[in-house]
Coordinates of C-alpha atoms and ligand atoms in Angstrom, one line a residue:
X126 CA -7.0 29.4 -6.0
X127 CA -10.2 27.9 -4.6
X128 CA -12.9 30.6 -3.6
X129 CA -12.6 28.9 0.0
X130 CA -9.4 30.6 0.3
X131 CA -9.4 34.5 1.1
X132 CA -7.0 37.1 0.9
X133 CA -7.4 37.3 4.2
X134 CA -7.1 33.9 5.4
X135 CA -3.8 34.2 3.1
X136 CA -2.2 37.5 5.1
X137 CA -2.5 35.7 8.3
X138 CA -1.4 32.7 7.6
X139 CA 1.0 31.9 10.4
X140 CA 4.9 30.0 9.5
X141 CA 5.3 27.7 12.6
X142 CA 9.0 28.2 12.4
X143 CA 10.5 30.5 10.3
X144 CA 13.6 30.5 10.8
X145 CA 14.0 27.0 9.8
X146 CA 11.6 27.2 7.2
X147 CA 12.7 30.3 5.4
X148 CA 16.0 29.8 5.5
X149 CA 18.2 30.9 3.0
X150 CA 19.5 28.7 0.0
X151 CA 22.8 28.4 1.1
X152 CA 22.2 28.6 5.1
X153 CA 20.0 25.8 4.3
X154 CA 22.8 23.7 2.3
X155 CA 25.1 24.1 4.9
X156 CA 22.9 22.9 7.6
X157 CA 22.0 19.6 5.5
X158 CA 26.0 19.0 4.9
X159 CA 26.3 19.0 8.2
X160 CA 23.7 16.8 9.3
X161 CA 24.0 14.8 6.5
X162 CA 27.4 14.1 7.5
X163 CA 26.4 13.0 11.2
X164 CA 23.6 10.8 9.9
X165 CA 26.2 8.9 7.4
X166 CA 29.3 8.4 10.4
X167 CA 26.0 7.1 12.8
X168 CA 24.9 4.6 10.3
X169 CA 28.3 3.3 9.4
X170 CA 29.0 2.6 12.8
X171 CA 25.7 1.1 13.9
X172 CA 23.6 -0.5 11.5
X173 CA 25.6 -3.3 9.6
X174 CA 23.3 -3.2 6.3
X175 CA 24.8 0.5 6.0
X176 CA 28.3 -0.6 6.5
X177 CA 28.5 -3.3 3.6
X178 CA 26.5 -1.3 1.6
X179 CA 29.2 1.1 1.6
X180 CA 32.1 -1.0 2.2
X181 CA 31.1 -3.0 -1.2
X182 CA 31.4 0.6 -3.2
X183 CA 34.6 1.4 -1.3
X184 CA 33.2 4.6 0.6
X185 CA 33.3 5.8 4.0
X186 CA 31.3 8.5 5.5
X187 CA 34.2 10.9 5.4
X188 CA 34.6 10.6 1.1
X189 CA 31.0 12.6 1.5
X190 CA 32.2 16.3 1.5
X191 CA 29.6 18.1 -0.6
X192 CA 25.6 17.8 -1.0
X193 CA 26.6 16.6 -4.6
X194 CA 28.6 13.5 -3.3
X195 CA 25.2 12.3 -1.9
X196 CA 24.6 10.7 -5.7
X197 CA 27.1 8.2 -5.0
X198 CA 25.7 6.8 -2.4
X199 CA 24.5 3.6 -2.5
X200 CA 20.1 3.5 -2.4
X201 CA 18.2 1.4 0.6
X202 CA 15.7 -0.1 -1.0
X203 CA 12.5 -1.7 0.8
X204 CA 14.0 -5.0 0.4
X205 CA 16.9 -3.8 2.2
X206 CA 14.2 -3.6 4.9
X207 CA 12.4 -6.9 4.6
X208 CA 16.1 -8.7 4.6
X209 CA 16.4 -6.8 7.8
X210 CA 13.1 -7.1 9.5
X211 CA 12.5 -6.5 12.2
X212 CA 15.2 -4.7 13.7
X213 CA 18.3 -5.2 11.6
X214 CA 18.2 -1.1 10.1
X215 CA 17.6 0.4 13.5
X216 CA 21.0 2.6 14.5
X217 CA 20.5 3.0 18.3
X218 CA 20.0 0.3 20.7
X219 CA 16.3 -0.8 22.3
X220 CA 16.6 1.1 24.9
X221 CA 16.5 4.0 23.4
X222 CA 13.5 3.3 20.9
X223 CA 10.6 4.5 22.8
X224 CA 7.6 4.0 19.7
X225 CA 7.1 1.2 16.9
X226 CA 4.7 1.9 13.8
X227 CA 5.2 0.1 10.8
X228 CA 4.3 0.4 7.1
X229 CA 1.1 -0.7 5.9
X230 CA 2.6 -3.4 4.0
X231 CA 0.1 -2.9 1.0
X232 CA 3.5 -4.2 -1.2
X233 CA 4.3 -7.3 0.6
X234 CA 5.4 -8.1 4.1
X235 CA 5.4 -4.6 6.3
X236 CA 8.3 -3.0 7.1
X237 CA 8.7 -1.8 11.2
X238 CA 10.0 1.6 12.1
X239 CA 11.0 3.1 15.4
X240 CA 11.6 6.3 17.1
X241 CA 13.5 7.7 19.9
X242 CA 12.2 10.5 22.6
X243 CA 13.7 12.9 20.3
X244 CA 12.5 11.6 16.5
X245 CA 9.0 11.5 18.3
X246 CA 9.9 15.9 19.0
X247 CA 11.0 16.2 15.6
X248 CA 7.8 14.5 14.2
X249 CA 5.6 16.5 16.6
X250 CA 7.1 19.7 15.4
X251 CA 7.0 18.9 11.8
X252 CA 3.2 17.8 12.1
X253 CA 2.5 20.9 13.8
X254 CA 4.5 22.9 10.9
X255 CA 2.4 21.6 8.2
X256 CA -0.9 21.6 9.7
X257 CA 0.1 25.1 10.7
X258 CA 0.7 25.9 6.9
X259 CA -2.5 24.5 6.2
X260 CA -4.2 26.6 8.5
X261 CA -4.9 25.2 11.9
X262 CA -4.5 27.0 15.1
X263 CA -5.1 26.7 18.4
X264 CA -8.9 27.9 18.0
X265 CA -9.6 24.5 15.8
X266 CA -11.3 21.4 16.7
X267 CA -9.0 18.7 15.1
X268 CA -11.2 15.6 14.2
X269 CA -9.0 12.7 13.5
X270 CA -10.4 9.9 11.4
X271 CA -7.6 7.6 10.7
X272 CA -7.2 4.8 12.3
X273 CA -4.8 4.8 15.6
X274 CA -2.5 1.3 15.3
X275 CA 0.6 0.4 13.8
X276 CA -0.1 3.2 10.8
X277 CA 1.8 6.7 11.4
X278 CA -1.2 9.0 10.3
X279 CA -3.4 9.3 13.3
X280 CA -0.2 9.5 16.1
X281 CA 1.5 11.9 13.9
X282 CA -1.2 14.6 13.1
X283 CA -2.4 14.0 16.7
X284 CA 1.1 15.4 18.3
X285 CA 1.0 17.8 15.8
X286 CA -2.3 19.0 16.8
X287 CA -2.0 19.4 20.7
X288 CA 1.7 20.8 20.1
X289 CA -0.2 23.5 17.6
X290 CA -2.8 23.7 21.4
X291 CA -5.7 23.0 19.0
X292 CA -8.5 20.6 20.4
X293 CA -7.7 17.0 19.4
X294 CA -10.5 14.2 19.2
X295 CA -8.9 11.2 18.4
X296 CA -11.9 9.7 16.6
X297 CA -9.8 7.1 14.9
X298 CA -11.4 5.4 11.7
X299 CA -14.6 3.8 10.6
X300 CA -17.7 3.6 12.7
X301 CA -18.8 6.3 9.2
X302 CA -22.2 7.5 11.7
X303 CA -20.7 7.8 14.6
X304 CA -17.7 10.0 13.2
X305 CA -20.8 12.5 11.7
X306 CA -22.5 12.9 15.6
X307 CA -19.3 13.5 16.7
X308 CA -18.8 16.0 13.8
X309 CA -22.1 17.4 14.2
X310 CA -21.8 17.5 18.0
X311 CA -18.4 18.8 19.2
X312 CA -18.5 21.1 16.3
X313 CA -15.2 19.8 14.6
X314 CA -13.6 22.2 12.6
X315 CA -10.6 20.4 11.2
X316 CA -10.8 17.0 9.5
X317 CA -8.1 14.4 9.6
X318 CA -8.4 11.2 6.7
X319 CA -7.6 9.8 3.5
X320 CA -9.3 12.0 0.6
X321 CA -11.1 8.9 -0.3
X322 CA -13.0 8.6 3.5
X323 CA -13.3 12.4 2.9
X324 CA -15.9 11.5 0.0
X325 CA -17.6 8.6 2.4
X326 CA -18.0 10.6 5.2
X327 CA -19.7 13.5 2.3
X328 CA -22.0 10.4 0.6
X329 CA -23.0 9.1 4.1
X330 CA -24.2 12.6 5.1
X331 CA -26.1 13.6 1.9
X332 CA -27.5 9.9 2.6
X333 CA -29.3 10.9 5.6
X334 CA -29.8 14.5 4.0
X335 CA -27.0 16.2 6.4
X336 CA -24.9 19.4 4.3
X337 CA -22.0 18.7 4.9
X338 CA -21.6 22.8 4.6
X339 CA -23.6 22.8 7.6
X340 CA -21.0 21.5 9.8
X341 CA -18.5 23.4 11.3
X342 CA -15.8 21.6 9.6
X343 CA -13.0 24.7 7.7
X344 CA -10.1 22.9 6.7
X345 CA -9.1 19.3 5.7
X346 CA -6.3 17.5 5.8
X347 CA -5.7 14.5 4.1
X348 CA -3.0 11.9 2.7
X349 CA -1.8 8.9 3.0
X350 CA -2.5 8.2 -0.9
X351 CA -2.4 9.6 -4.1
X352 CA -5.5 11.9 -5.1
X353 CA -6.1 14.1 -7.9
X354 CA -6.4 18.1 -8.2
X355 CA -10.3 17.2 -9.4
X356 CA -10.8 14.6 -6.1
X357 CA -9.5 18.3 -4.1
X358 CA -12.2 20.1 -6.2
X359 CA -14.8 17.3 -5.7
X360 CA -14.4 17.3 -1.9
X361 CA -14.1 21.2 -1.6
X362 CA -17.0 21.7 -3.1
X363 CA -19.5 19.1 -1.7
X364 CA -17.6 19.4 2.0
X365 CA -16.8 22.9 2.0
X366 CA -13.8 22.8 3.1
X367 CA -10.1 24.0 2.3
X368 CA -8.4 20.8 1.2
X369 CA -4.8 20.3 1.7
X370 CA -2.3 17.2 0.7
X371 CA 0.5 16.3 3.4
X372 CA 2.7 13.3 2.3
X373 CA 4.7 11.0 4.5
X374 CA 5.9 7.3 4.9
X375 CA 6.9 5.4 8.0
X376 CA 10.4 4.2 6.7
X377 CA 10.9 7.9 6.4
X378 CA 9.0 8.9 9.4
X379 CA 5.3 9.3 8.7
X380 CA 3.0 12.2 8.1
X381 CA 5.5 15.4 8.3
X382 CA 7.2 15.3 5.2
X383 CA 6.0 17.5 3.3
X384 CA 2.4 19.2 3.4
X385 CA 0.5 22.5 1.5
X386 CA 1.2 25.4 2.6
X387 CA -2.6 27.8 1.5
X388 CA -1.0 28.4 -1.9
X389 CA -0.9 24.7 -2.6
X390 CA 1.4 25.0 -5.4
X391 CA 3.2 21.5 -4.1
X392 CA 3.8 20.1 -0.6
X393 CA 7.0 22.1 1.1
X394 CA 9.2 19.1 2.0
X395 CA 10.9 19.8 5.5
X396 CA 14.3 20.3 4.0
X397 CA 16.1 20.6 7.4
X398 CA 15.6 17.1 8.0
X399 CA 15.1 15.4 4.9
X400 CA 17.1 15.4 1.5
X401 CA 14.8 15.0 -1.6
X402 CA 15.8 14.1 -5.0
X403 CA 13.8 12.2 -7.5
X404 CA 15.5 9.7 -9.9
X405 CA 15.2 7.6 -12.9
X406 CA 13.5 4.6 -11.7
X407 CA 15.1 2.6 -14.4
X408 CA 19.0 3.5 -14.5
X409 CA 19.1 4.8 -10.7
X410 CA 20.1 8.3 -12.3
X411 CA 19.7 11.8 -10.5
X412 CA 17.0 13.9 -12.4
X413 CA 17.4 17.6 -12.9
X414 CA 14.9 19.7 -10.7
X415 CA 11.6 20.1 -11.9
X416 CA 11.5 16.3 -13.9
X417 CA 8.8 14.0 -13.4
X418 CA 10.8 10.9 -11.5
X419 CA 10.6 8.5 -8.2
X420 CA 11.2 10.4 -5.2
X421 CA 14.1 9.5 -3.4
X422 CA 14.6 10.9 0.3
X423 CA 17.4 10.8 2.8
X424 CA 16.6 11.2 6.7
X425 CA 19.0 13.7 8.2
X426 CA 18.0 14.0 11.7
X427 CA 16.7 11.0 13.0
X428 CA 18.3 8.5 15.6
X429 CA 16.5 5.1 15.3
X430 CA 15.4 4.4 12.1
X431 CA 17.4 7.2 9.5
X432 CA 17.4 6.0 5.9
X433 CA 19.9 7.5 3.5
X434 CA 18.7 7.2 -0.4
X435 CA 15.3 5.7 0.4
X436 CA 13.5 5.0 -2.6
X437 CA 9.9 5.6 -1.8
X438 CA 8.7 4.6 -5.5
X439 CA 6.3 7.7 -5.5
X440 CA 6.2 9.6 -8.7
X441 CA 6.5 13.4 -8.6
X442 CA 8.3 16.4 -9.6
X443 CA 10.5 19.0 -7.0
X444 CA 10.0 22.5 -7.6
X445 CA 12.3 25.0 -5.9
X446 CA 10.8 28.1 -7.7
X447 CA 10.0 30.4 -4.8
X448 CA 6.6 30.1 -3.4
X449 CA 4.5 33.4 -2.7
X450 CA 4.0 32.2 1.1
X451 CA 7.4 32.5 1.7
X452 CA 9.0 29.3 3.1
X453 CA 12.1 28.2 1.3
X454 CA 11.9 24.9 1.2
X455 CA 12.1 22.8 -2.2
X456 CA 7.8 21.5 -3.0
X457 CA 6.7 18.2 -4.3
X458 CA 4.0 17.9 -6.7
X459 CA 0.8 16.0 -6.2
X460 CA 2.3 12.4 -6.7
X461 CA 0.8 9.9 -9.8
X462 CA 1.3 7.6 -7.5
X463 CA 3.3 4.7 -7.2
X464 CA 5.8 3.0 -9.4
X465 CA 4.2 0.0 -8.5
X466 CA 0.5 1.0 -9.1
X467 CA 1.5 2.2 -12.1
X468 CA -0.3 -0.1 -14.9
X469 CA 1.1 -1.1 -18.2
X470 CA -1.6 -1.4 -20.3
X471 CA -0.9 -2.8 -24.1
X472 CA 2.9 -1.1 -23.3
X473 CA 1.4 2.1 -22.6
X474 CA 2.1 3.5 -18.6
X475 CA -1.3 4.2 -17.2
X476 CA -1.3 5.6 -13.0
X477 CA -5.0 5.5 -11.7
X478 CA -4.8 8.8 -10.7
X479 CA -4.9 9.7 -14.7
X480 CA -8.3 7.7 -14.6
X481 CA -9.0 9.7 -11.8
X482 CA -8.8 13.0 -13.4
X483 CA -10.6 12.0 -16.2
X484 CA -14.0 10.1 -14.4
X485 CA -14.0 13.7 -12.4
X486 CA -14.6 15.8 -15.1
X487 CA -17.3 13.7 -16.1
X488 CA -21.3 14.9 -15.3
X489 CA -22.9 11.6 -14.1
X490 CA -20.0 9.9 -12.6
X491 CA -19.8 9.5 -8.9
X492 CA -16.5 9.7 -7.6
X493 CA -16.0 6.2 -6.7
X494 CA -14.2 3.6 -9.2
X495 CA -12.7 0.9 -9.6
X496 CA -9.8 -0.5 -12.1
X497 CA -9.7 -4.0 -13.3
X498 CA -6.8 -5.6 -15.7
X499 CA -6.7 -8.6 -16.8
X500 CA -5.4 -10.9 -20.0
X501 CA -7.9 -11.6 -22.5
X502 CA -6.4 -13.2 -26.0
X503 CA -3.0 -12.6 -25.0
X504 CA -4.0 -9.0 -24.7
X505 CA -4.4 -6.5 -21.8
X506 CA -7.6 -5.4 -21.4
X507 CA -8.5 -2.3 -19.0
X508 CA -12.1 -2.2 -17.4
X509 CA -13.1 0.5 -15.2
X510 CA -15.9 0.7 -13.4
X511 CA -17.3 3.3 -12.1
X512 CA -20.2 4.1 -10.2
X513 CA -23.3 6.5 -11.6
X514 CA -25.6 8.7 -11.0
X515 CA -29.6 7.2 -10.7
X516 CA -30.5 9.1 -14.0
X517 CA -27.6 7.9 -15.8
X518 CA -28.1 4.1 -14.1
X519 CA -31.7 3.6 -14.6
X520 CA -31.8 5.7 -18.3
X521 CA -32.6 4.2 -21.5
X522 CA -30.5 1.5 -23.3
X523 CA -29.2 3.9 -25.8
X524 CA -28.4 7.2 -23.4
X525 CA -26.7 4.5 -21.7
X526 CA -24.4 3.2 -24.2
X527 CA -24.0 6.9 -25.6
X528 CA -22.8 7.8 -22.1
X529 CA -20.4 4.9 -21.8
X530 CA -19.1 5.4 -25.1
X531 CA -18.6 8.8 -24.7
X532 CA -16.2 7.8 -21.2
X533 CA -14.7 5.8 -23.0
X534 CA -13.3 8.7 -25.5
X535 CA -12.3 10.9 -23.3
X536 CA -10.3 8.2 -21.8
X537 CA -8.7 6.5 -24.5
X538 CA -7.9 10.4 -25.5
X539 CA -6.1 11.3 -22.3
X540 CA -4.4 7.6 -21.7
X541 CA -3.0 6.6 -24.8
X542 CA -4.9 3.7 -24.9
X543 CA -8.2 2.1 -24.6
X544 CA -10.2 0.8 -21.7
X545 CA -13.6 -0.7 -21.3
X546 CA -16.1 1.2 -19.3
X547 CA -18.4 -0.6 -16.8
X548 CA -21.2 1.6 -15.5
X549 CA -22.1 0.1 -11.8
X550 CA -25.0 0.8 -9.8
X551 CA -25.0 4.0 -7.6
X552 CA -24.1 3.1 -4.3
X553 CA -22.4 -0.5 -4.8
X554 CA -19.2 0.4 -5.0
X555 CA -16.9 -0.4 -1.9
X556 CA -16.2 2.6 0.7
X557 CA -13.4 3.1 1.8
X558 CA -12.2 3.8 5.8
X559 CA -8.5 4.3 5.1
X560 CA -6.5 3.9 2.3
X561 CA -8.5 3.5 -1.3
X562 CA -7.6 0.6 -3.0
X563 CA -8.5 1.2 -6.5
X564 CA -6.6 -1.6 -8.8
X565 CA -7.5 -5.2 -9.6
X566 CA -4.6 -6.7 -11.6
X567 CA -6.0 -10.1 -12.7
X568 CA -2.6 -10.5 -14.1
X569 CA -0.5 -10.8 -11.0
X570 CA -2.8 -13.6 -9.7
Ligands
DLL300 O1 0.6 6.9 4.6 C1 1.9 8.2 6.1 C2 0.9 9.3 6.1 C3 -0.1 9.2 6.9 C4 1.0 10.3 5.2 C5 -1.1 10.2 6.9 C6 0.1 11.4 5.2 C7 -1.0 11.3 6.1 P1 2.6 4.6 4.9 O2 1.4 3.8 5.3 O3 3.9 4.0 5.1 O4 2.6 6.0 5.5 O5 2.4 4.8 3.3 C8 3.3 5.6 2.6 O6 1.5 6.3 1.1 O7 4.9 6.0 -0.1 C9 2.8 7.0 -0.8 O8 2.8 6.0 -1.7 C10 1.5 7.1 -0.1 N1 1.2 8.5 0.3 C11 1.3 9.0 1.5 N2 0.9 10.3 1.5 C12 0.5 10.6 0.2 C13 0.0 11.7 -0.5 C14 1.6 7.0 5.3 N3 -0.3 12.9 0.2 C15 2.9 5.7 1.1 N4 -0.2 11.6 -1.8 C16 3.7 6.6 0.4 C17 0.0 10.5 -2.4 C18 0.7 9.4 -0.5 N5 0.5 9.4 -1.9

């Protein structure tokens, strides 16, 4: 538990709804049957993907009469929403769609998304439930730093703040100087981002010899991509802030998911809207709780845009062990990342967020990198590159290439296989206003 967090702090931690989110086991069950149930006869009858999708397996909404039939369901897939874009999945009419977002398309063509009056509520309330669980009130100065747009992460913590009666400024990304007056100035006490424009926002200020400690900010919250537990440490202790993870995706509805509770011992998914279940990415097959798998989630509440077995290609683990903070609902690790990011280097499965942990633990490396794969002799060849401190930059030839070769260990030690350490200079490393992208795959080009 990080020092930031105090007993205290723990003992009033407030539940924004506790009757949905400590619900029983079995209550719980029930209510997702039920639900489920309504989602799949909506679906059937509205959106035609849905309808041949099950009509080609031979299944109709009413064959679905326990939580356990859900496995034979048929997955939607994001090329399910491509072949359909841009309106083909939606299961009400226009009329009733009163917001658009749309994915960030950083896999290909984006996918659009839309809500009626009352997804918009749901997502509201389930923003407000995890920042709640990360600690935000109505005393707290929300600072929002991701951009407003087509993206779901500055709309949806922004309802969730003013729903929670806490101060919003929607600051909306980039402009990295202005964001600190603002900071500075209105005394913001929460801040909204990626973790990796966490870590510009901290470089920027040190830059112009700002603590960041002096600020009022108290608690982060960030997502949006895949972050390691030494990336939280990093930015906890140069920030001085609690950081907490919330997950989301716009074909699933967008920041709310899932989100810390002050534990932090995995994001609670919102279970009384959402069915988890993590798969097999190879065979399709359902995974036993608590095995590393994709994440697969099915929407059971929503009107416009509800997806039933989508496969989100995120890597992660469920644990339903009971959680000290009390809320019921079933937690999702950190996540590696995605299946797509996930390298195969020389055969051997490599996320970036390994790297990640590794370049963090290491005195002398800043935490900004980059990954670079290529084929060189009909072989895969790893580079990363990573920025470095002045003294390690500018040292002698040999500390130099003791440092590099010492990386270069520890990370063919904790991968499996070897990579090529590139030591940059400090400071010429892109930074990032949004999402980080960390891989160059020479081989896909
Ligand atoms: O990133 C929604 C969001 C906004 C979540 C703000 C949290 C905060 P998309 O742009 O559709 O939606 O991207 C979704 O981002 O499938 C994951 O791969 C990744 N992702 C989102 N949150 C996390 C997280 C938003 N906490 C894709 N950890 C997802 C790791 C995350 N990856």
């Amino acid at each position: 538990m990080s020092e930031l967090i105090t007993e205290a702090m723990l003992a009033n931690a407030l539940i924004w709804d506790p009757e949905m989110e400590c619900l029983g086991r079995d209550e719980l069950n029930a209510l997702q049957l039920v639900r489920l149930q309504d989602t799949l006869r909506r679906v059937y009858q509205n959106v035609p993907c849905y309808q041949k999708k099950f009509e080609q397996i031979g299944i109709v909404p009413e064959d679905i009469q326990s939580l356990d039939d859900l496995k034979n369901l048929p997955f939607t897939t994001k090329d399910d929403l491509r072949d359909n874009y841009p309106y083909g999945m939606f299961a009400v009419p226009m009329r009733e769609v009163v917001r658009i977002h749309s994915s960030s398309g950083t896999t290909g063509k984006p996918t659009v998304v839309g809500y009626t009056r009352h997804d918009l509520k749901v997502w509201t309330e389930l923003a407000a439930r995890f920042m709640t669980a990360a600690g935000v009130t109505a005393d707290d100065i929300v600072h929002i730093a991701f951009g407003y747009g087509l993206f779901t992460g500055a709309f949806g913590l922004h309802y969730g703040a003013e729903r929670i009666g806490a101060s919003v400024i929607p600051m909306s990304g980039g402009n990295t100087d202005k964001q600190i007056i603002i900071m500075q100035d209105y005394r913001s006490s929460a801040l909204v981002c990626t973790p990796s424009y966490a870590l510009t926002l901290v470089d920027r200020m040190e830059k112009q010899g700002i603590d960041p400690r002096s600020l009022s900010l108290r608690v982060g919250l960030f997502g949006a991509e895949p972050w390691s537990e030494e990336m939280r440490r990093e930015i906890e202790e140069r920030l001085g802030v609690v950081a907490t993870d919330n997950y989301g995706l716009s074909e699933v509805m967008g920041p709310g998911v899932g989100g810390d509770c002050l534990y932090r011992t995995g994001m609670h998914i919102s279970e009384d809207h959402f069915i988890a279940e993590t798969i097999d990415p190879e065979t399709g097959e359902v995974l036993p709780r608590g095995s590393v798998g994709e994440l697969v989630l099915t929407c059971i509440s929503k009107e416009a845009f509800p997806m039933i077995r989508y496969r989100t290609r995120d890597i992660t683990r469920l644990d339903d062990t009971p959680c000290p903070c009390g809320r019921t609902h079933v937690r999702m690790q950190k996540t590696m990342g995605r299946s797509d990011d996930m390298l195969i280097i020389k055969g051997v499965n490599v996320f970036p967020t390994q790297i990640e942990e590794v370049l963090f633990q290491v005195e002398g490396c800043e935490p900004h990198y980059q990954l670079v794969v290529d084929r060189v002799n009909n072989s895969d060849r790893l580079e990363v590159q990573i920025e470095v401190h002045e003294s390690i930059f500018f040292d002698e030839m040999k500390r130099q290439r003791d440092f590099v070769s010492m990386v270069e260990k520890r990370l063919a030690s904790a991968l499996g296989v070897s990579a090529v350490v590139k030591l940059v200079e400090p400071s010429s490393m892109p930074r990032h206003e949004g999402k980080a992208k960390r891989v160059i795959d020479k081989r896909r080009s």
